[in-house]
PDB file of C-alpha atoms in Angstrom:
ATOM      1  CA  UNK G   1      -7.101 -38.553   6.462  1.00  0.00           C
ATOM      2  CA  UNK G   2      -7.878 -35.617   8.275  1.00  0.00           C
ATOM      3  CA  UNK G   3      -4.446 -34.070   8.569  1.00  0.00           C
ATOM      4  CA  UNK G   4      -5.094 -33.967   4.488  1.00  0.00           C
ATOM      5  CA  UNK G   5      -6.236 -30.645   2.713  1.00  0.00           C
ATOM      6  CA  UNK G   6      -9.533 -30.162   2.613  1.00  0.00           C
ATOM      7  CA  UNK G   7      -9.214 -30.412  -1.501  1.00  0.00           C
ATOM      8  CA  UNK G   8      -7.818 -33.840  -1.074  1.00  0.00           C
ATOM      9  CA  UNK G   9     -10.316 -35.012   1.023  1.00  0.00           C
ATOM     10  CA  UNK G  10     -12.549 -34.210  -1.594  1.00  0.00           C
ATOM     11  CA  UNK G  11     -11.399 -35.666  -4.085  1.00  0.00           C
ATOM     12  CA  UNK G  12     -10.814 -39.095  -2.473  1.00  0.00           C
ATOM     13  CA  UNK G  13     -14.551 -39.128  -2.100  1.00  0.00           C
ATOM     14  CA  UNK G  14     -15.527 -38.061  -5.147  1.00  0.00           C
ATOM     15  CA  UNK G  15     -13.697 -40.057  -7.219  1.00  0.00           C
ATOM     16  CA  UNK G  16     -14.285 -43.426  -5.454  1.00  0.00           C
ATOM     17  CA  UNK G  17     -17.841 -45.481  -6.562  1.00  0.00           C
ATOM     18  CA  UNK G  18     -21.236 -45.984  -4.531  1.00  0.00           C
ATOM     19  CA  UNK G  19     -20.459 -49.085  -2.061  1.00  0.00           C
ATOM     20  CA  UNK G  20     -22.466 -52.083  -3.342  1.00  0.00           C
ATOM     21  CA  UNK G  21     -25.298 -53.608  -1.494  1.00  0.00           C
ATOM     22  CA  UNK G  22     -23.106 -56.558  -0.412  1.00  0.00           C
ATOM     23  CA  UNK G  23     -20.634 -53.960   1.731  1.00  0.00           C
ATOM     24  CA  UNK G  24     -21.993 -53.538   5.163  1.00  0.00           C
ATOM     25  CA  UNK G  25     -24.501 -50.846   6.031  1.00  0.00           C
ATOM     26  CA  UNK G  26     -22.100 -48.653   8.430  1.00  0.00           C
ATOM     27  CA  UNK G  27     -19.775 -48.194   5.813  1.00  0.00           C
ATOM     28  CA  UNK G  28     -22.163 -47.388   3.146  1.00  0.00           C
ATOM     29  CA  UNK G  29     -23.607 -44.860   5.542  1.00  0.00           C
ATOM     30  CA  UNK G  30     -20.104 -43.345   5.683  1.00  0.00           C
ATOM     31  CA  UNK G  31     -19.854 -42.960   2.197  1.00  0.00           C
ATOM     32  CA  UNK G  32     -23.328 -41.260   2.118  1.00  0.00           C
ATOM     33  CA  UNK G  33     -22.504 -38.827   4.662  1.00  0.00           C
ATOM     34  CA  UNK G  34     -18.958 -37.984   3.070  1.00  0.00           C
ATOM     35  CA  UNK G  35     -20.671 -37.722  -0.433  1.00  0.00           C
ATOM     36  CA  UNK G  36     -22.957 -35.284   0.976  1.00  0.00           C
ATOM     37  CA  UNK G  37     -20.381 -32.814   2.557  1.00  0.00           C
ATOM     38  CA  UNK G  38     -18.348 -33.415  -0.857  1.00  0.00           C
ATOM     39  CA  UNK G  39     -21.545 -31.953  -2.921  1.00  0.00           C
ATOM     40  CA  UNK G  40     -21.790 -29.386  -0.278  1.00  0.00           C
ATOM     41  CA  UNK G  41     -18.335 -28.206  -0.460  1.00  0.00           C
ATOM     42  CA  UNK G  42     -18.044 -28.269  -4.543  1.00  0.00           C
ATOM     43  CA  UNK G  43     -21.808 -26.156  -4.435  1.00  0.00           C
ATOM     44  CA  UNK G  44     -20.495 -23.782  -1.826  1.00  0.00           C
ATOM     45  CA  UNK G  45     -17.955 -22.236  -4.411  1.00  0.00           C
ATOM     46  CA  UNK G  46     -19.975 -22.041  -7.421  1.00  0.00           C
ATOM     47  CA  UNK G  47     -21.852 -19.123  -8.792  1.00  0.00           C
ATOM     48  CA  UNK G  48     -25.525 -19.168  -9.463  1.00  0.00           C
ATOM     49  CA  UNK G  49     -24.793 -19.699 -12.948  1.00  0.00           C
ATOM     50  CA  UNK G  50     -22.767 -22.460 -12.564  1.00  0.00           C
ATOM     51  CA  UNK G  51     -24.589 -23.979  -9.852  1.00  0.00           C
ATOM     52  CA  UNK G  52     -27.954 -24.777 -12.443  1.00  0.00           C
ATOM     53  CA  UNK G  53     -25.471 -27.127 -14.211  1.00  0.00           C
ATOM     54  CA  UNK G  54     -25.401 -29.667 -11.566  1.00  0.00           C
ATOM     55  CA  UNK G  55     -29.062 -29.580  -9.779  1.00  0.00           C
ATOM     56  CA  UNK G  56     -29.843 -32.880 -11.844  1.00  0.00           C
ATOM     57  CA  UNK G  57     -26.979 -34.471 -10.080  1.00  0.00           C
ATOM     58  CA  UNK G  58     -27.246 -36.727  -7.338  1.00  0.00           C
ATOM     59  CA  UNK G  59     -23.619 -37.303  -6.057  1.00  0.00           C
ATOM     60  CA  UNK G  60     -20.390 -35.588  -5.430  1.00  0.00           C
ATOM     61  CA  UNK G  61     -19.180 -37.384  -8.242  1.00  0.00           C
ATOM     62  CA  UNK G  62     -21.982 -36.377 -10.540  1.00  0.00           C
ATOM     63  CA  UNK G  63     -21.464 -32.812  -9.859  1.00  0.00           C
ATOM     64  CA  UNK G  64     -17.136 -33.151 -10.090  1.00  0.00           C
ATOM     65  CA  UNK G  65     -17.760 -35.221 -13.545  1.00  0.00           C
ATOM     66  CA  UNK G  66     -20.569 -32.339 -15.177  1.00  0.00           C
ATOM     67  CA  UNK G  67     -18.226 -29.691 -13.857  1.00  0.00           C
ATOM     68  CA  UNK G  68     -14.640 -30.985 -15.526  1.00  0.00           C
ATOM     69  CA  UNK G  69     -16.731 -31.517 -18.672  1.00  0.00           C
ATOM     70  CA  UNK G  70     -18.108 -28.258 -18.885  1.00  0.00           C
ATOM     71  CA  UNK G  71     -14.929 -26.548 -18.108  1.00  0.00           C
ATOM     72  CA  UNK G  72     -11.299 -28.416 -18.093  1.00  0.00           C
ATOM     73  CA  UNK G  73      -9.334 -28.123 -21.127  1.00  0.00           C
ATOM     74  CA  UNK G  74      -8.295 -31.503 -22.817  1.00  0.00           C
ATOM     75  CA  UNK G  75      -5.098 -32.371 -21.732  1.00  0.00           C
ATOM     76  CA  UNK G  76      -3.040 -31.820 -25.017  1.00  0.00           C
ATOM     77  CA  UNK G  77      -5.016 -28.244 -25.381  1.00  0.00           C
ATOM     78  CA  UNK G  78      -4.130 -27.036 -21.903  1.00  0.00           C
ATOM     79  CA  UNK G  79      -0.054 -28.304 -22.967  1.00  0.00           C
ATOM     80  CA  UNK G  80      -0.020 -26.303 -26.034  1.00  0.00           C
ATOM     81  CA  UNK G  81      -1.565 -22.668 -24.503  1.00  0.00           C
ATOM     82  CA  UNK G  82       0.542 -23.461 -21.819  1.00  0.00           C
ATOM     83  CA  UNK G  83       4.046 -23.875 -23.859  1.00  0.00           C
ATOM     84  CA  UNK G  84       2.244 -20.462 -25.461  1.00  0.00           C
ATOM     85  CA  UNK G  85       1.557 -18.239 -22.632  1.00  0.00           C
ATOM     86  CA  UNK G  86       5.298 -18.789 -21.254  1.00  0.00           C
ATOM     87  CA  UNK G  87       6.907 -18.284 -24.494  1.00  0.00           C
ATOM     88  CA  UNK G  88       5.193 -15.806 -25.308  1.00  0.00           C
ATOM     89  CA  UNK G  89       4.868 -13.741 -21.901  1.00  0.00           C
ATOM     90  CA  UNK G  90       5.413 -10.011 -22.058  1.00  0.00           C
ATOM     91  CA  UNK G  91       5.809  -7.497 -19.256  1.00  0.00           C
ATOM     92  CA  UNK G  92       3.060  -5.030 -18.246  1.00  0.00           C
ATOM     93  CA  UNK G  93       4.300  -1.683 -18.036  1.00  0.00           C
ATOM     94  CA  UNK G  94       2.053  -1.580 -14.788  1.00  0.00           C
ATOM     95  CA  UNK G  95       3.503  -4.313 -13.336  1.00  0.00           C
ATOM     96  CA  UNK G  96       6.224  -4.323 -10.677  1.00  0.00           C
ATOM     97  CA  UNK G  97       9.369  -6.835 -11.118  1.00  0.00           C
ATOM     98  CA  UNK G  98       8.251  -9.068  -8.099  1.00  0.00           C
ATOM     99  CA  UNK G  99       4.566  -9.177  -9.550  1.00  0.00           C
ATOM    100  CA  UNK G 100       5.866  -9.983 -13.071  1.00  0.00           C
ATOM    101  CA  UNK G 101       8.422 -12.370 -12.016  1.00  0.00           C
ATOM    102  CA  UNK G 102       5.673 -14.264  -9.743  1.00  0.00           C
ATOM    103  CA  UNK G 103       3.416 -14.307 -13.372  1.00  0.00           C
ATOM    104  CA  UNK G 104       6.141 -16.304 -14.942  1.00  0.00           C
ATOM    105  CA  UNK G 105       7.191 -18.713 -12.406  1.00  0.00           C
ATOM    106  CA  UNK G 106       3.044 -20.025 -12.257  1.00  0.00           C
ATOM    107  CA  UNK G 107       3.419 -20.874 -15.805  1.00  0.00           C
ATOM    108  CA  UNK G 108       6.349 -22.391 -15.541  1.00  0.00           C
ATOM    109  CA  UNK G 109       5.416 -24.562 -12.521  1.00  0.00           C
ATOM    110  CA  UNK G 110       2.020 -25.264 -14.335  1.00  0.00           C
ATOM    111  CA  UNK G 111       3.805 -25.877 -17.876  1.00  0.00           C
ATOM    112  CA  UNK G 112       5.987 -28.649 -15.647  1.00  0.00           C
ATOM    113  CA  UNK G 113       3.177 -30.227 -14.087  1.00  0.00           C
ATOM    114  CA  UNK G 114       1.399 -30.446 -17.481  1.00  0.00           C
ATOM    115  CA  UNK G 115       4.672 -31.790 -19.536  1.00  0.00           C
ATOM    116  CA  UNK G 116       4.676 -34.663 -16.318  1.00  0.00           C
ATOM    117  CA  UNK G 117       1.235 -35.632 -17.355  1.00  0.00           C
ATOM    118  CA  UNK G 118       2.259 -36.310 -20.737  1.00  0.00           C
ATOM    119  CA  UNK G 119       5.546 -38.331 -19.862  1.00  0.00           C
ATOM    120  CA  UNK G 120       7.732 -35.251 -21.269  1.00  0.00           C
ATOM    121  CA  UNK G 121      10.740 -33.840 -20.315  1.00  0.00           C
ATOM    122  CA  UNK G 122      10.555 -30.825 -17.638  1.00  0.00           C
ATOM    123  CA  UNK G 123      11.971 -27.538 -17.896  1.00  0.00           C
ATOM    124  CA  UNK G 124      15.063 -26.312 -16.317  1.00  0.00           C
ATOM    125  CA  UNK G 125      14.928 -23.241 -13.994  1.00  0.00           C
ATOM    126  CA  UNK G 126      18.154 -21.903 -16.428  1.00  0.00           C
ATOM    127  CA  UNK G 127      14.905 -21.841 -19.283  1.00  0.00           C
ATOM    128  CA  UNK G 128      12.969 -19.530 -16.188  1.00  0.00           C
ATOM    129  CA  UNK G 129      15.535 -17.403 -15.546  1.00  0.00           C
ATOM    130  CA  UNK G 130      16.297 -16.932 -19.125  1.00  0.00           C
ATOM    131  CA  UNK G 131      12.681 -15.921 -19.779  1.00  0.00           C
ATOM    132  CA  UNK G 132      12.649 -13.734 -17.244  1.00  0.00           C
ATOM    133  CA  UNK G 133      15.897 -11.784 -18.652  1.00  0.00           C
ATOM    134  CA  UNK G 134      14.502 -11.797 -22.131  1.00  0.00           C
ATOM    135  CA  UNK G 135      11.038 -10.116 -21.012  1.00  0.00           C
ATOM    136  CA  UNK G 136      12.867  -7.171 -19.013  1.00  0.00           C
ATOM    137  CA  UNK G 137      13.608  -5.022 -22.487  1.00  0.00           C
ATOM    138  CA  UNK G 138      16.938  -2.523 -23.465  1.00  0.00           C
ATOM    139  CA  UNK G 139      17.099  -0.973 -20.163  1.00  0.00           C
ATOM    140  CA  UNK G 140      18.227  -3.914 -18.149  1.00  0.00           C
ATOM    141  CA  UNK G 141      21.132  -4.555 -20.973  1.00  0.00           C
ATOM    142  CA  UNK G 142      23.846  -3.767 -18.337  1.00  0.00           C
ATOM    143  CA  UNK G 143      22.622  -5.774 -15.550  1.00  0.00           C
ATOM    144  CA  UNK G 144      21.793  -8.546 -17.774  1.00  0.00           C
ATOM    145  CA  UNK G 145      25.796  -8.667 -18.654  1.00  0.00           C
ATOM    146  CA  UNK G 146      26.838  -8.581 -15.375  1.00  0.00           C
ATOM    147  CA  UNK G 147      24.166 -11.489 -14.101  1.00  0.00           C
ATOM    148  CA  UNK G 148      26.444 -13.101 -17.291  1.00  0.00           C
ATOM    149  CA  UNK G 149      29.520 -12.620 -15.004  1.00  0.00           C
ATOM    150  CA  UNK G 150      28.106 -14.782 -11.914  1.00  0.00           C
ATOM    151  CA  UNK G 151      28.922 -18.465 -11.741  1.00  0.00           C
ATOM    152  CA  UNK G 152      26.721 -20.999 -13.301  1.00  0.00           C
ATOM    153  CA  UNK G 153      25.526 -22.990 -10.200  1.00  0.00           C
ATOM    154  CA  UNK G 154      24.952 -19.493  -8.074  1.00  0.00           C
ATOM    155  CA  UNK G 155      22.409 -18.245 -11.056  1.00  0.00           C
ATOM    156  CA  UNK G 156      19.488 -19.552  -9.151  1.00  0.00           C
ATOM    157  CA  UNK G 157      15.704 -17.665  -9.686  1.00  0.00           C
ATOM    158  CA  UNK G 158      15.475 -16.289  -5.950  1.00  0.00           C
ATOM    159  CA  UNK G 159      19.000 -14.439  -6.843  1.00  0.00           C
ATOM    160  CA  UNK G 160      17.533 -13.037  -9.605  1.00  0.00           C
ATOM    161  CA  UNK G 161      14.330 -11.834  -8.266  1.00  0.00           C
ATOM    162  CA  UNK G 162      16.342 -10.367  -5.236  1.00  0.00           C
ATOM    163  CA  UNK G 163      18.764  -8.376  -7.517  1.00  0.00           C
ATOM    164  CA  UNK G 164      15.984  -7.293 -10.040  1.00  0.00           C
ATOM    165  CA  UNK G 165      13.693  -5.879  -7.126  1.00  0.00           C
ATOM    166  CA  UNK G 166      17.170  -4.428  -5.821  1.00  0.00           C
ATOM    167  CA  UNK G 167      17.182  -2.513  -8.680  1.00  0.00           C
ATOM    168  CA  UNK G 168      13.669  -1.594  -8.995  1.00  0.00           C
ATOM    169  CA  UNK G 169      13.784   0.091  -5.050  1.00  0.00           C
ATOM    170  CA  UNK G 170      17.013   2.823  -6.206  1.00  0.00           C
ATOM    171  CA  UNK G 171      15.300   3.413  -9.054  1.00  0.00           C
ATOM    172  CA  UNK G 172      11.939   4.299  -7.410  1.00  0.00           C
ATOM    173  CA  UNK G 173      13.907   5.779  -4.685  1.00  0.00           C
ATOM    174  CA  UNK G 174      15.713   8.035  -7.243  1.00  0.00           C
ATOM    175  CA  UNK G 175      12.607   9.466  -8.867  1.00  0.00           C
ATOM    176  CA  UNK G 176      10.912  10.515  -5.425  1.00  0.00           C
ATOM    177  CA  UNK G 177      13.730  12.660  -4.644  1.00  0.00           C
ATOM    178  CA  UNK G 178      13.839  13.858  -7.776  1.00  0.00           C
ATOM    179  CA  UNK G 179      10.160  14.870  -7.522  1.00  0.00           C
ATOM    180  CA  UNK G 180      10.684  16.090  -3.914  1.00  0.00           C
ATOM    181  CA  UNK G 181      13.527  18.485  -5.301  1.00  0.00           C
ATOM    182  CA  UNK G 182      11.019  19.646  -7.714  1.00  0.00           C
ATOM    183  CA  UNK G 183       8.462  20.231  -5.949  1.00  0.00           C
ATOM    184  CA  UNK G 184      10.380  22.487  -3.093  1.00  0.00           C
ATOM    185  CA  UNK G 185      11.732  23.871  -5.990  1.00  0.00           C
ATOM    186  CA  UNK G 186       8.524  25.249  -7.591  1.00  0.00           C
ATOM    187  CA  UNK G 187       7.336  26.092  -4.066  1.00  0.00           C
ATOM    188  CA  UNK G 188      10.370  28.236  -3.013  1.00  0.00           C
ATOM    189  CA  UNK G 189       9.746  30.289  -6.480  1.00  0.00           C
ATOM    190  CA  UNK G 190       6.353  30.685  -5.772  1.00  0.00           C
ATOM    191  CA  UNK G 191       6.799  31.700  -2.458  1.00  0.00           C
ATOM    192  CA  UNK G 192      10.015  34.282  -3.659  1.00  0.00           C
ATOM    193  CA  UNK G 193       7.309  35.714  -6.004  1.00  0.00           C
ATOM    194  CA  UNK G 194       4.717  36.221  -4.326  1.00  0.00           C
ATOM    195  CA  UNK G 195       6.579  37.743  -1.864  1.00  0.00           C
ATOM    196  CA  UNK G 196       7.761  40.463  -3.896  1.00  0.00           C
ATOM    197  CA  UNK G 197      10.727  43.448  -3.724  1.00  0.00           C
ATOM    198  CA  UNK G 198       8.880  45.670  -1.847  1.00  0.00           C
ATOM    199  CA  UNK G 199       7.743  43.174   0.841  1.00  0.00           C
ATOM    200  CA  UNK G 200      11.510  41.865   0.855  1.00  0.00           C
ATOM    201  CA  UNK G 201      12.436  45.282   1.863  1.00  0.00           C
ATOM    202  CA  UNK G 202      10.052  45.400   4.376  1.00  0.00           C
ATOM    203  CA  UNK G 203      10.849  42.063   5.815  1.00  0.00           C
ATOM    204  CA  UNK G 204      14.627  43.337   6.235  1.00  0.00           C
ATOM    205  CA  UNK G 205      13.927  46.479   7.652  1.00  0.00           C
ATOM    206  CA  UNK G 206      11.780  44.525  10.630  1.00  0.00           C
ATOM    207  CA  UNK G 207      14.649  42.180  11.368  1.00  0.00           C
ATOM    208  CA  UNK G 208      16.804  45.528  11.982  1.00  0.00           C
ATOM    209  CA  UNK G 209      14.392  46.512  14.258  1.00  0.00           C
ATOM    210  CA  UNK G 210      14.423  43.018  16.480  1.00  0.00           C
ATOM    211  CA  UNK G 211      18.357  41.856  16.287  1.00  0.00           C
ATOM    212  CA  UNK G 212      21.106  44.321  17.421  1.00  0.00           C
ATOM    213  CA  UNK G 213      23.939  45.239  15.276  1.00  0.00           C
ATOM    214  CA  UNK G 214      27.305  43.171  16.291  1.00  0.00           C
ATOM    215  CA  UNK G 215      29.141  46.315  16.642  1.00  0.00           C
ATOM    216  CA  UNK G 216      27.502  48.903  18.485  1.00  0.00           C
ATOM    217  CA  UNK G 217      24.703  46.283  19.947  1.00  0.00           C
ATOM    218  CA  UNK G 218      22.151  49.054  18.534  1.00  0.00           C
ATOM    219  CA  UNK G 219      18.779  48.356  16.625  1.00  0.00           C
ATOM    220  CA  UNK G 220      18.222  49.793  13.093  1.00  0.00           C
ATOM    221  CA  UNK G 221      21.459  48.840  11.188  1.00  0.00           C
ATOM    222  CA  UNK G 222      23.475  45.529  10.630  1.00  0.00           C
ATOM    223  CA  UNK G 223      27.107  45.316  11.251  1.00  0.00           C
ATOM    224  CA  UNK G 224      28.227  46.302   7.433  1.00  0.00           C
ATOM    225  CA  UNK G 225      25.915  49.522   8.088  1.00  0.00           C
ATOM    226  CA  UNK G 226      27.226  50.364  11.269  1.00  0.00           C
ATOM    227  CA  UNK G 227      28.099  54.327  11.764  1.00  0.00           C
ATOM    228  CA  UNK G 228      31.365  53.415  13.822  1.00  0.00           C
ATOM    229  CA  UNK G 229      32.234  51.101  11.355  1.00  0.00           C
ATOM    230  CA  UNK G 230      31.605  53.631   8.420  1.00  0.00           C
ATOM    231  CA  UNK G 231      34.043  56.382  10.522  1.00  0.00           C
ATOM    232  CA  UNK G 232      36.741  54.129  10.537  1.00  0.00           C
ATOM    233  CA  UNK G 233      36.707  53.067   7.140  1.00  0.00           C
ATOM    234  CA  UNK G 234      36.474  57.221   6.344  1.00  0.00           C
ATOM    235  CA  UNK G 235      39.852  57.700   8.916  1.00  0.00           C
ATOM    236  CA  UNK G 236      41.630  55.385   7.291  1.00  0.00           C
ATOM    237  CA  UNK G 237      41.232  57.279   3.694  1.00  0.00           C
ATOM    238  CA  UNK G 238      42.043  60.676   5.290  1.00  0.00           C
ATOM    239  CA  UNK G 239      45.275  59.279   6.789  1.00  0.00           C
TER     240      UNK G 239
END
């Protein structure tokens, strides 16, 4: 038993009764000592609040019975907000696709479980992945015909998740670059106008003075204002 989760463990001692007086004393000392990490486990967990509700009791099964009454659903209650919540389930705008997707598929496993209980048929993953296509609104119309276009047996829930946070990543990807271009955009304006005509001028006139014209290899000119170059072109006239 101790291989078993530490929830398990609890429960088995919880739910089983004191040992009578007729059982030998080693095992009823056991029992005692397990019933006493049990309470301490189910106290460590509970709020201050919640903790007053079970100082009366004086076993782990005292405190698990006080506690289910005071806050687990009847069964056919939990059922019905269940089938509600899943049906009903709308994406947050907030939300991411893998977040949303992850919302879903706890309701549906919990729905399941909760439809076992009651000796009731279980849902099919198609009814998951359908809900998850229905909650995804007008702008996923195209994929949502072309996930229409893949076989039956290959329409399984990881596929869809994987293709839906495909999608998700371009479009994210998109917009950053879009805002990147926009933003070097805006800053190359600023910077052009700030800078000004005058200080354009001023910025050309210094580069003349560092770089040699291609021509003459002479500072103060560029090649198109070259003074051999401007002789030439006049020769050419004349003649």
């Amino acid at each position: 038993m101790c291989c078993e989760p530490i929830h398990s463990r609890v429960l088995y001692v919880v739910q089983r009764n004191v040992p009578s007086t007729a059982q030998r004393r080693e095992e009823q000392e056991k029992w005692e000592e397990a019933d006493a990490k049990a309470a301490s486990l189910i106290g460590s967990v509970l709020s201050k609040s919640v903790a007053d509700l079970v100082l009366s009791c004086t076993t782990s099964n005292e405190n698990w019975l006080k506690l289910c009454a005071r806050f687990e659903r009847k069964s056919t209650q939990r059922l019905n907000m269940l089938i509600e919540m899943f049906f009903q389930a709308r994406r947050d705008e907030s939300e991411d696709t893998s977040s949303h997707v992850a919302k879903l598929q706890n309701l549906f496993v919990d729905l399941n479980n909760e439809l076992e209980k009651h000796n009731e048929n279980r849902l099919s993953q198609r009814m998951l992945t359908g809900r998850i296509l229905s909650t995804l609104g007008k702008s996923h119309d195209h994929f949502k015909d072309v996930w229409d276009t893949i076989p039956e047996d290959n329409q399984t829930v990881n596929l869809l998740v994987e293709k839906l946070c495909n999608i998700e990543l371009r479009e994210t990807k998109s917009t950053d670059n879009g805002q990147q271009s926009a933003f070097f955009s805006r800053k190359a304006k600023k910077s052009s106008a700030g800078k000004g005509p005058q200080k354009c001028v001023k910025d050309t006139e210094r580069a003349k003075q560092r770089f040699p014209c291609n021509k003459r290899k002479k500072l103060g000119h560029w090649a198109a204002e070259c003074p051999q170059k401007k002789d030439k072109d006049s020769g050419k006239k004349v003649g």
